[in-house]
XYZ file of C-alpha atoms in Angstrom:
720
model
C 0.228 0.018 -0.039
C 1.235 3.364 -1.049
C 1.974 6.591 1.650
C -0.804 8.392 -0.038
C -3.562 5.870 0.265
C -2.439 4.899 3.671
C -2.611 8.595 4.843
C -6.205 8.651 3.418
C -7.212 5.552 4.930
C -5.889 6.417 8.435
C -7.616 9.553 9.260
C -5.621 11.467 11.779
C -6.908 14.925 11.104
C -8.970 15.383 13.925
C -11.492 17.135 11.849
C -12.341 13.562 10.407
C -12.532 11.937 13.719
C -14.592 14.354 15.107
C -17.005 13.964 12.490
C -17.090 10.326 12.510
C -17.716 10.464 16.531
C -20.723 12.772 15.948
C -21.335 9.991 13.172
C -21.565 7.271 15.820
C -24.306 9.238 17.677
C -26.640 9.626 14.860
C -26.199 12.849 13.314
C -23.777 14.811 10.813
C -21.942 17.884 11.231
C -23.541 20.616 10.250
C -21.779 23.262 12.623
C -18.539 24.572 12.246
C -15.949 23.741 14.937
C -15.122 27.428 15.483
C -14.653 27.631 18.903
C -11.250 26.734 20.521
C -10.304 25.804 23.898
C -9.919 29.438 25.093
C -13.036 30.770 23.881
C -15.173 28.429 24.991
C -13.894 28.484 28.129
C -14.484 32.874 27.644
C -18.024 31.639 26.922
C -18.389 28.936 29.991
C -16.813 31.860 32.101
C -19.354 34.192 31.263
C -22.419 32.099 30.880
C -21.675 30.956 34.849
C -21.459 34.641 35.322
C -20.591 34.017 39.415
C -19.203 36.956 40.609
C -21.803 38.745 38.859
C -24.672 36.701 39.643
C -23.748 36.558 43.639
C -23.536 40.706 43.427
C -27.130 40.159 41.639
C -28.373 38.011 44.413
C -26.517 39.904 47.522
C -29.506 40.266 49.127
C -30.624 36.524 49.280
C -27.463 35.283 51.322
C -27.360 38.548 53.476
C -30.449 37.108 55.060
C -30.170 33.314 55.124
C -26.756 33.098 57.063
C -25.172 36.276 56.061
C -21.521 35.884 55.507
C -21.265 32.523 57.095
C -23.725 31.249 54.290
C -22.158 33.481 51.387
C -18.758 31.946 52.312
C -18.512 29.115 53.146
C -21.263 27.899 52.184
C -19.842 28.929 48.722
C -16.907 26.678 49.482
C -18.898 23.713 50.015
C -20.607 24.375 46.647
C -17.895 24.333 44.938
C -16.585 21.092 46.068
C -19.324 19.319 45.376
C -19.715 21.194 42.143
C -16.688 19.882 41.040
C -17.703 16.487 41.206
C -20.899 17.296 39.564
C -18.722 18.810 36.793
C -15.882 15.833 37.060
C -18.653 13.624 36.859
C -20.598 15.138 33.602
C -17.414 15.842 31.975
C -16.186 12.188 31.813
C -19.735 11.385 30.237
C -19.203 13.788 28.256
C -15.739 12.840 26.967
C -17.450 9.252 26.372
C -20.542 11.365 24.272
C -19.688 14.536 22.784
C -22.903 15.620 21.444
C -25.085 18.457 21.845
C -28.153 16.992 23.926
C -26.135 16.463 26.370
C -27.163 14.869 29.596
C -30.556 13.375 27.896
C -28.752 11.761 25.172
C -26.470 10.032 27.945
C -29.466 8.810 29.695
C -30.856 7.332 26.569
C -27.706 5.595 25.949
C -27.083 4.567 29.454
C -30.102 2.894 30.099
C -31.327 0.754 27.417
C -34.785 0.567 27.990
C -38.322 1.914 27.059
C -38.130 3.407 30.572
C -34.533 4.885 29.969
C -35.861 6.803 26.888
C -39.118 8.068 29.009
C -36.480 9.299 31.269
C -33.906 10.358 29.037
C -37.042 12.688 26.989
C -37.992 14.184 30.708
C -34.011 14.634 31.120
C -34.442 16.582 27.772
C -37.339 19.212 28.745
C -36.133 19.664 32.258
C -32.640 20.694 30.716
C -34.520 22.890 28.138
C -36.566 24.354 30.297
C -33.789 25.337 32.768
C -31.871 26.867 29.626
C -35.036 29.041 28.659
C -35.690 30.233 32.455
C -32.108 31.334 32.757
C -31.886 33.148 29.350
C -35.132 35.131 30.710
C -33.437 35.461 34.273
C -30.839 37.128 32.754
C -32.718 39.401 30.815
C -34.957 40.081 33.550
C -31.794 40.885 36.121
C -30.707 43.482 33.213
C -33.902 44.751 32.664
C -34.022 45.615 36.500
C -30.783 46.917 36.488
C -31.485 49.262 33.627
C -34.781 50.773 35.219
C -32.585 51.116 38.320
C -30.007 53.239 36.915
C -32.683 55.859 36.751
C -33.540 55.173 40.119
C -30.375 55.970 41.291
C -30.316 59.753 40.367
C -34.316 59.750 41.082
C -34.676 57.803 43.862
C -38.728 58.861 44.032
C -39.056 57.767 40.498
C -41.960 54.912 40.430
C -41.704 53.925 36.885
C -39.423 51.080 37.196
C -42.012 48.899 38.784
C -44.761 49.707 36.682
C -45.101 46.332 34.367
C -45.565 47.512 30.961
C -42.385 49.592 31.312
C -40.430 46.275 32.391
C -42.166 44.356 29.564
C -40.822 46.496 27.255
C -37.269 46.809 27.607
C -37.322 42.858 28.286
C -38.841 42.319 24.965
C -36.118 44.520 23.243
C -33.371 42.810 25.056
C -34.503 39.822 23.861
C -34.642 40.417 20.422
C -31.233 42.330 20.491
C -29.669 39.425 22.195
C -31.029 36.797 19.432
C -30.671 38.955 16.527
C -26.632 38.704 17.478
C -26.898 35.595 17.699
C -28.485 34.923 14.618
C -26.387 37.717 12.925
C -23.259 36.819 14.418
C -22.347 33.247 12.842
C -22.852 34.551 9.250
C -18.963 35.129 10.152
C -17.564 32.161 11.391
C -14.913 33.751 13.597
C -17.141 36.715 14.909
C -19.225 34.770 17.805
C -15.828 33.162 19.739
C -13.913 36.486 18.985
C -17.136 38.189 20.750
C -17.106 35.762 23.630
C -13.192 36.188 23.919
C -14.111 40.063 24.369
C -17.310 39.433 26.546
C -14.878 37.093 28.391
C -12.247 39.660 28.920
C -13.936 42.472 29.755
C -15.853 40.752 32.332
C -12.549 39.621 33.937
C -11.525 42.948 33.731
C -14.781 44.213 35.271
C -14.188 42.128 38.106
C -11.069 43.808 38.956
C -12.324 47.262 38.589
C -15.343 46.277 40.975
C -12.917 45.025 43.601
C -10.503 47.902 43.261
C -12.830 50.159 43.355
C -14.612 49.403 46.503
C -11.729 48.734 48.362
C -10.180 51.810 47.459
C -13.304 54.008 48.047
C -13.844 52.510 51.499
C -9.665 53.063 52.447
C -10.149 56.866 51.288
C -13.567 58.072 52.074
C -14.349 59.735 54.941
C -17.086 58.218 57.046
C -16.240 54.775 55.326
C -14.662 52.071 57.343
C -13.797 48.650 56.956
C -16.258 45.798 58.366
C -13.580 43.371 61.162
C -12.458 40.052 60.164
C -14.994 38.601 62.530
C -18.024 40.179 60.398
C -16.951 39.140 57.145
C -15.864 35.439 57.640
C -17.700 34.622 60.442
C -21.055 36.452 61.232
C -24.557 34.551 61.056
C -27.639 36.480 60.171
C -30.895 34.585 60.265
C -33.542 37.135 59.149
C -35.990 34.381 58.006
C -37.729 32.738 60.795
C -36.516 29.112 60.306
C -34.504 27.323 62.467
C -30.435 28.165 61.543
C -30.317 24.388 59.847
C -32.930 24.864 57.365
C -31.459 28.332 56.912
C -27.781 27.073 56.492
C -29.542 24.866 53.508
C -31.230 27.667 51.887
C -28.456 29.683 51.969
C -26.911 27.616 49.836
C -29.172 28.650 46.560
C -27.203 31.555 46.194
C -24.210 29.697 45.489
C -25.772 27.034 43.928
C -27.226 29.480 41.317
C -24.149 31.577 40.723
C -22.093 28.087 39.867
C -25.195 26.550 37.517
C -24.839 26.188 33.855
C -21.399 24.977 33.137
C -23.021 22.650 30.998
C -23.410 25.500 28.336
C -19.765 23.601 26.991
C -22.104 20.326 26.644
C -24.051 21.881 24.316
C -22.248 23.263 22.237
C -19.656 20.294 22.327
C -20.154 19.834 18.282
C -18.473 23.641 17.751
C -15.072 22.993 19.519
C -12.350 20.420 18.068
C -11.394 17.520 20.051
C -14.727 17.786 22.373
C -13.865 13.941 24.173
C -10.456 16.019 25.193
C -11.209 19.671 25.918
C -14.770 19.791 26.659
C -14.082 17.999 30.423
C -11.231 20.609 30.764
C -13.554 24.052 30.010
C -16.173 22.056 32.000
C -14.064 21.982 35.509
C -11.713 24.870 34.744
C -15.301 27.093 33.985
C -16.256 26.117 37.871
C -13.110 26.610 39.636
C -12.632 29.944 37.749
C -15.880 31.095 38.718
C -15.788 29.713 42.411
C -12.480 31.937 42.930
C -14.131 35.137 41.313
C -17.148 35.094 43.070
C -15.410 34.147 46.251
C -13.268 36.989 45.862
C -15.795 39.650 45.459
C -17.957 38.286 47.707
C -15.086 38.926 50.485
C -14.720 42.699 49.244
C -18.351 42.966 49.652
C -18.686 41.871 53.001
C -15.697 44.039 53.830
C -17.059 47.039 52.559
C -20.378 47.307 53.181
C -21.587 49.648 55.787
C -25.200 48.849 56.824
C -26.610 45.079 56.239
C -30.004 46.571 56.614
C -29.644 49.492 54.172
C -28.318 47.222 51.234
C -30.771 44.469 52.003
C -33.621 47.357 51.932
C -32.473 49.341 48.698
C -35.062 51.382 47.063
C -33.814 50.296 43.754
C -34.587 46.490 45.232
C -30.714 45.837 44.188
C -28.696 45.548 46.703
C -25.564 45.568 45.054
C -26.669 48.905 43.061
C -27.009 50.294 46.728
C -23.614 48.796 48.170
C -21.512 50.354 44.747
C -23.626 53.689 45.556
C -23.250 53.782 48.918
C -19.259 53.314 48.678
C -18.075 54.635 45.276
C -20.839 57.380 45.145
C -23.611 58.468 42.756
C -21.413 59.604 39.816
C -19.097 56.631 39.941
C -21.202 53.865 40.761
C -23.458 55.122 37.806
C -19.912 54.321 35.587
C -19.706 51.068 37.421
C -23.550 49.799 37.041
C -23.423 50.895 33.200
C -20.496 49.116 32.682
C -21.659 46.097 34.855
C -24.916 45.884 32.418
C -22.951 46.140 28.902
C -21.478 43.014 30.326
C -24.203 41.676 31.611
C -25.933 41.784 28.227
C -22.430 40.053 26.928
C -23.024 37.192 28.968
C -26.986 37.534 27.833
C -25.473 36.633 24.186
C -23.646 33.736 25.591
C -26.511 32.115 27.190
C -28.603 32.727 24.501
C -26.115 30.957 22.477
C -25.858 27.995 24.782
C -29.896 27.659 24.880
C -30.450 27.579 21.276
C -27.987 24.501 20.437
C -29.593 22.598 23.405
C -33.189 23.293 21.587
C -31.699 22.386 18.038
C -30.222 19.161 19.579
C -33.576 18.048 20.973
C -35.693 19.137 17.783
C -32.987 17.446 15.712
C -33.672 14.178 18.194
C -37.148 14.514 17.755
C -38.069 15.657 20.970
C -39.939 18.971 20.490
C -43.168 19.969 18.241
C -41.961 20.775 14.486
C -38.574 19.098 15.256
C -38.208 18.937 11.527
C -38.906 22.616 11.059
C -37.152 23.649 14.124
C -33.770 21.275 13.843
C -32.655 23.205 10.337
C -29.567 24.880 10.100
C -29.473 27.632 7.925
C -26.787 27.138 5.054
C -26.939 31.317 4.649
C -26.659 32.130 8.357
C -24.624 29.251 9.360
C -26.994 29.095 12.371
C -29.940 26.737 13.753
C -32.067 30.126 12.810
C -35.375 28.662 13.426
C -34.405 27.223 16.662
C -33.097 30.693 17.627
C -36.280 32.689 16.881
C -38.528 29.942 18.532
C -36.457 29.950 22.020
C -36.755 34.011 21.492
C -40.421 33.490 21.265
C -40.695 31.303 24.149
C -38.465 33.834 26.322
C -40.383 36.856 25.301
C -43.791 35.262 26.424
C -42.373 34.490 29.892
C -42.086 38.509 29.921
C -45.627 38.777 29.588
C -45.602 38.013 32.995
C -44.679 41.456 33.958
C -47.951 42.847 32.891
C -50.119 41.237 35.273
C -48.492 38.390 37.145
C -44.595 39.127 38.975
C -44.913 36.806 41.938
C -45.246 34.039 38.961
C -42.242 35.436 37.028
C -40.253 35.229 39.808
C -41.091 32.103 40.633
C -40.355 30.822 36.699
C -36.929 32.379 36.885
C -35.925 31.058 40.204
C -36.759 27.324 38.820
C -33.585 27.670 36.461
C -31.359 26.358 39.128
C -33.628 23.535 40.093
C -34.238 22.492 36.743
C -30.563 22.403 35.453
C -29.351 20.599 39.098
C -31.725 17.707 38.139
C -30.778 17.321 34.896
C -27.094 16.998 35.817
C -27.542 14.889 38.836
C -30.178 12.245 36.582
C -27.154 11.142 34.127
C -24.924 10.596 37.298
C -27.785 8.247 39.078
C -28.215 6.695 35.803
C -24.566 5.683 35.531
C -24.438 4.553 38.699
C -27.867 2.406 38.686
C -26.739 1.050 35.438
C -22.956 0.641 36.413
C -19.753 2.818 35.507
C -18.777 0.202 33.144
C -21.565 0.929 30.764
C -20.015 3.866 30.023
C -19.077 3.971 26.266
C -15.519 3.262 25.127
C -13.469 5.862 23.161
C -13.540 8.993 26.305
C -10.246 11.008 26.797
C -11.023 11.749 30.194
C -11.400 8.888 32.829
C -11.590 9.011 36.603
C -10.471 5.772 37.594
C -11.222 5.372 41.196
C -12.499 8.646 41.705
C -15.472 8.293 39.905
C -17.615 6.627 42.165
C -17.122 8.767 45.192
C -17.065 11.686 42.505
C -20.757 10.338 41.550
C -21.981 9.854 44.695
C -21.130 13.166 46.011
C -22.889 14.553 42.594
C -25.833 12.938 43.195
C -26.329 13.331 46.981
C -25.264 17.058 46.381
C -28.191 17.574 43.885
C -30.754 15.616 45.441
C -30.176 17.882 48.933
C -29.887 21.038 47.108
C -32.869 20.466 45.066
C -35.073 19.941 48.045
C -34.151 23.135 49.613
C -34.791 25.010 46.530
C -38.368 24.633 46.721
C -38.570 25.661 50.331
C -40.264 29.520 50.662
C -38.393 32.122 52.187
C -40.200 32.042 55.985
C -41.878 29.807 57.387
C -45.900 29.922 57.213
C -45.514 32.592 54.183
C -48.430 34.320 53.091
C -49.582 34.417 49.484
C -46.661 36.818 48.309
C -44.307 35.097 50.241
C -44.514 32.002 48.872
C -42.249 29.954 46.537
C -44.359 29.049 43.722
C -41.330 27.136 41.843
C -42.831 23.841 42.956
C -45.863 24.487 41.078
C -44.042 26.022 37.849
C -41.983 22.702 38.266
C -44.914 20.612 38.089
C -46.673 22.291 35.338
C -43.523 21.914 33.096
C -43.714 17.987 33.998
C -46.971 18.149 32.641
C -46.157 19.889 29.835
C -43.260 17.207 29.142
C -45.287 14.605 29.635
C -48.180 15.399 27.672
C -45.771 16.193 24.523
C -44.124 12.183 25.140
C -47.488 11.182 24.837
C -48.653 13.283 21.833
C -45.468 12.981 19.886
C -42.796 11.985 22.255
C -42.916 8.608 22.281
C -42.792 7.899 18.468
C -40.100 10.308 17.256
C -37.635 10.960 20.255
C -34.508 9.597 19.257
C -36.178 7.497 16.510
C -35.873 9.837 13.746
C -35.322 8.677 10.147
C -31.973 10.298 10.022
C -29.825 9.314 13.107
C -29.881 5.414 11.786
C -27.924 5.669 8.881
C -25.309 8.101 10.324
C -25.062 4.784 12.969
C -24.517 2.332 10.582
C -22.300 4.661 8.648
C -20.326 5.313 11.720
C -19.419 1.798 12.601
C -18.966 0.438 9.423
C -16.091 2.726 8.495
C -12.473 1.150 10.038
C -10.414 4.208 11.235
C -7.182 2.366 9.925
C -6.488 -0.308 7.401
C -7.037 -3.791 8.393
C -3.796 -5.628 9.810
C -2.443 -8.356 7.473
C -4.144 -11.475 8.479
C -2.007 -14.314 9.412
C -0.731 -17.063 6.199
C -3.264 -19.536 7.312
C -6.239 -17.362 7.683
C -6.313 -16.409 3.920
C -8.709 -18.309 2.919
C -11.359 -17.087 5.282
C -11.237 -14.247 3.859
C -12.005 -14.921 -0.373
C -14.802 -13.252 -1.690
C -16.662 -16.341 -2.903
C -17.186 -16.806 0.735
C -18.051 -13.431 2.083
C -16.031 -13.567 4.550
C -15.137 -9.948 4.749
C -12.144 -9.049 7.810
C -13.848 -6.183 9.551
C -11.681 -3.690 12.000
C -12.972 -3.913 15.440
C -15.329 -0.648 16.354
C -16.477 0.600 19.010
C -19.355 -0.523 21.336
C -22.403 0.782 20.562
C -25.930 -0.381 21.348
C -27.689 0.080 17.799
C -30.876 2.030 17.836
C -33.929 0.057 18.771
C -35.264 0.829 14.999
C -32.808 -0.957 13.234
C -34.402 -3.778 11.461
C -33.730 -7.705 12.141
C -32.840 -9.478 9.169
C -31.904 -12.838 7.880
C -28.790 -13.317 6.327
C -28.330 -15.830 3.729
C -24.548 -17.133 2.661
C -23.523 -17.948 -0.742
C -23.445 -21.722 -0.050
C -27.466 -21.141 0.303
C -27.384 -21.962 4.275
C -29.022 -19.264 6.425
C -27.426 -17.021 9.053
C -28.483 -16.175 12.275
C -30.370 -13.082 12.824
C -28.335 -9.874 12.482
C -28.870 -6.415 12.914
C -28.493 -3.796 9.646
C -25.442 -2.763 11.645
C -23.672 -5.846 11.616
C -24.345 -6.080 8.135
C -22.760 -3.344 6.622
C -19.097 -2.588 5.216
C -17.056 -0.449 3.181
C -14.442 -0.288 1.023
C -12.120 2.222 1.062
C -11.564 5.548 -0.974
C -9.948 6.967 -3.505
C -10.457 3.961 -5.031
C -13.272 4.325 -8.023
C -14.701 0.829 -8.654
C -15.582 1.200 -12.570
C -19.725 1.191 -13.468
C -20.178 0.973 -16.931
C -17.612 2.405 -18.199
C -17.754 5.240 -15.629
C -15.897 6.078 -12.546
C -17.965 6.901 -9.418
C -17.691 10.288 -7.627
C -15.387 10.512 -4.850
C -17.910 10.927 -2.672
C -19.102 8.059 -0.036
C -22.249 6.928 0.918
C -25.797 6.458 -0.017
C -28.107 9.179 0.631
C -31.978 9.132 0.920
C -34.159 11.924 -0.394
C -38.041 12.226 0.922
C -40.666 13.152 -1.372
C -42.443 14.978 -1.692
C -42.072 18.090 0.388
C -39.219 17.295 2.166
C -35.935 19.275 1.353
C -33.833 17.057 3.583
C -31.144 14.351 2.351
C -29.372 12.339 4.302
C -27.084 9.334 4.342
C -29.149 5.958 4.348
C -27.822 2.539 4.735
C -30.087 0.651 2.006
C -29.956 -3.440 2.896
C -29.807 -5.862 0.299
C -31.746 -8.948 2.177
C -30.925 -11.935 0.420
C -33.463 -14.382 1.935
C -36.345 -11.791 0.882
C -34.522 -10.542 -2.392
C -35.457 -7.330 -1.410
C -34.094 -3.998 -0.584
C -34.545 -2.757 3.232
C -34.298 0.839 4.275
C -34.980 1.781 8.175
C -38.352 3.880 8.754
C -39.263 4.300 5.115
C -41.739 1.111 4.375
C -44.301 2.761 2.552
C -42.544 6.149 1.626
C -42.425 7.770 -1.392
C -38.325 8.187 -1.876
C -35.572 8.140 -4.223
C -32.113 6.343 -2.802
C -29.113 7.683 -4.932
C -25.503 6.203 -4.707
C -22.348 7.613 -5.778
C -22.808 7.265 -9.479
C -25.379 5.127 -9.892
C -29.293 6.715 -9.487
C -32.174 4.565 -8.313
C -35.769 5.716 -8.103
C -38.573 4.016 -6.005
C -42.398 5.209 -5.030
C -43.304 3.460 -2.983
C -42.705 0.315 -0.319
C -38.664 -1.142 -1.168
C -40.184 -4.179 -2.352
C -37.488 -4.263 -5.244
C -35.392 -2.144 -6.899
C -34.477 -1.115 -10.221
C -30.812 -0.019 -10.655
C -29.983 2.718 -13.692
C -26.362 2.957 -14.845
C -26.270 6.822 -14.860
C -23.582 8.933 -13.521
C -24.598 11.415 -10.766
C -24.102 14.769 -12.307
C -25.092 16.620 -8.599
C -22.197 16.016 -6.024
C -24.815 17.815 -3.428
C -27.102 15.283 -3.326
C -24.200 13.076 -1.425
C -23.879 14.679 2.063
C -20.678 13.204 3.358
C -18.597 14.197 1.095
C -15.298 13.361 3.412
C -17.100 9.938 4.078
C -14.028 7.491 3.393
C -15.751 3.988 1.736
C -18.272 2.709 -0.815
C -21.124 1.187 1.433
C -21.948 -2.090 0.164
C -23.911 -5.067 2.182
C -21.862 -8.520 2.531
C -24.754 -10.621 2.601
C -25.749 -10.087 -0.806
C -22.939 -8.237 -2.257
C -22.752 -10.509 -5.144
C -26.194 -10.589 -6.473
C -26.300 -6.767 -5.689
C -23.249 -5.990 -7.906
C -24.470 -7.827 -10.429
C -27.746 -5.791 -10.703
C -25.257 -2.659 -10.621
C -23.519 -4.096 -13.667
C -20.013 -3.448 -11.747
C -16.976 -5.082 -12.659
C -16.919 -7.469 -9.704
C -12.925 -8.369 -10.486
C -11.873 -4.446 -10.572
C -14.026 -4.492 -7.032
C -11.830 -7.422 -5.629
C -8.553 -6.074 -6.551
C -9.739 -2.747 -4.831
C -10.380 -4.703 -1.693
C -7.280 -6.994 -1.836
C -4.952 -3.649 -2.176
C -6.820 -2.161 0.865
C -6.661 -5.027 3.122
C -10.450 -6.290 3.078
C -9.917 -9.553 1.685
C -6.686 -10.682 0.911
C -6.518 -13.063 -2.387
C -8.452 -12.518 -5.733
C -11.378 -15.231 -5.965
C -9.721 -16.808 -9.064
C -6.554 -17.493 -7.447
C -8.567 -19.568 -4.777
C -10.758 -21.291 -7.371
C -7.064 -22.208 -9.348
C -5.431 -23.199 -5.852
C -8.352 -25.151 -5.139
C -8.948 -26.964 -8.721
C -12.554 -25.298 -8.993
């Protein structure tokens, strides 16, 4: 084998490997891998936004345990969330796909209930990200209107629902539009995230220095003693201290939630098996450190706790900045803070849209076929972005008449995301860590089980306390309606399962062919078989040696077929996954005097009204004497193979081959695939109908290690 061919057969190029890994999960690569590890870390750091989130939610920490809860609760949450990040990073390394946690549950728990649990996990995760995006926009709306209150404390416009709604809608529209247009230029979105990340990191130092310098230099201001900053316990809730400790963890948990942003953007970063886990735990650690430092600064610089908690603007951090830095300086800092918050909103909307698109792509959302399209012009899932924007905008309608319900919806994001983290970890522990697919490049080893258990306990305990009201025996206005909102979410998810999800979720026509192709392709040339084994790999006996591929549970919808060997004996039932083999490109078998195009893989085009093209493995069953295509019974379709075009309307009971050269390469989606798909169970009959030069194909397969001797040579050797 020459060097050039060997290089072609052995795809060391990371791009090829990433595409193959994605095909293993049933998907074609349609999004550019435009992020690198640093731009992805910048995005994750901004999405977590730990120090700014702590600043926005300062009052909850001050009344639910005070400095003790804020700092030492953060230390505990950091340890637990690091375990969660490591656990999810390990699973992500084995199964890097945008659907993330939900897909992992499906793969680890291979049963009907596992698929249902996966569907529920997907909805919980999607709800979590939609409400997280809504909460970020709502925070920025409050800060924008709060700027006016800084200069006019008597102004009541900030509490007018219609004005809040208008500002909210404007922010949602702007963030969505930037995400759509930002993908048009491949490098713009990573550049923007890098800029926002650097801005965010720099602003952190600006706030810390401004607060410390102002308190240290202005008359009438003084630092709090260390005993207050590190040891003061404050309980203004009425709950027992033990309960308050756990409720106080909400602030820290909220600030360290959403590190799964990396998971849902994993299809846009190269080498995700290696890079994604790193970004996940680095985001948690960097966020925790920045949050801890800012909270220490705030606790030393705070002057009067009650004044900050009962701020006229309703924003304690804004009151703290104004109290220490002054009105003008505080306004400048808050303006910078709001600008950065909108940049964070861009990153959050980006992540949420990829999860929405991934869920639609796997048949989980209503109108999934429509929502899963990626615009070739904008190079982004534009439909998913605008659909998601509409959902987030609808949440803002509650500003007009039900702000209590709105606050409950916004608070449910942490709960939903925490549950979505716990479900795949729980599934991994129940099914056994040995069920984790091979191929991952981030393995926890002996630390895996302890980290998984810590993660699961943390997710369970904190979720329970997240539903607690702010005080015992609450009035209607003080009640925590998050549990009601979450219950409604579950009802919606279950309803959609019975209406659509049970039929379509992770059971799409597009996914099956990709899985088959990913496992039919051998990464490396086959090892040279031993001399005494050569006769086992000759063409007439149809014993084609294939490279071992990673274990993968084929989709439940793959048809079972009975195969027949060339001697006429019936073979055991096997799945279509096992009956697919590829010869290697760039060898081009001759077809009626024409040469096959250098594009691998048959494709399927559904008619009428379906624009989508996806590769399909059309399985020729020698026993049934017909071509079988998964999930295409009774559909009108056109099967296109490289250099051959076949049209059959209705059920695939038989096939007519036309030896016409395919002129339009756009019909073949996997232009970089490495092989021509064939089916070994009926390969001679199939090739005969295609009028291929069999000797040419045998020579090609010998050259590339799939078989080791010509059939004619064996015939001569045995006197046949």
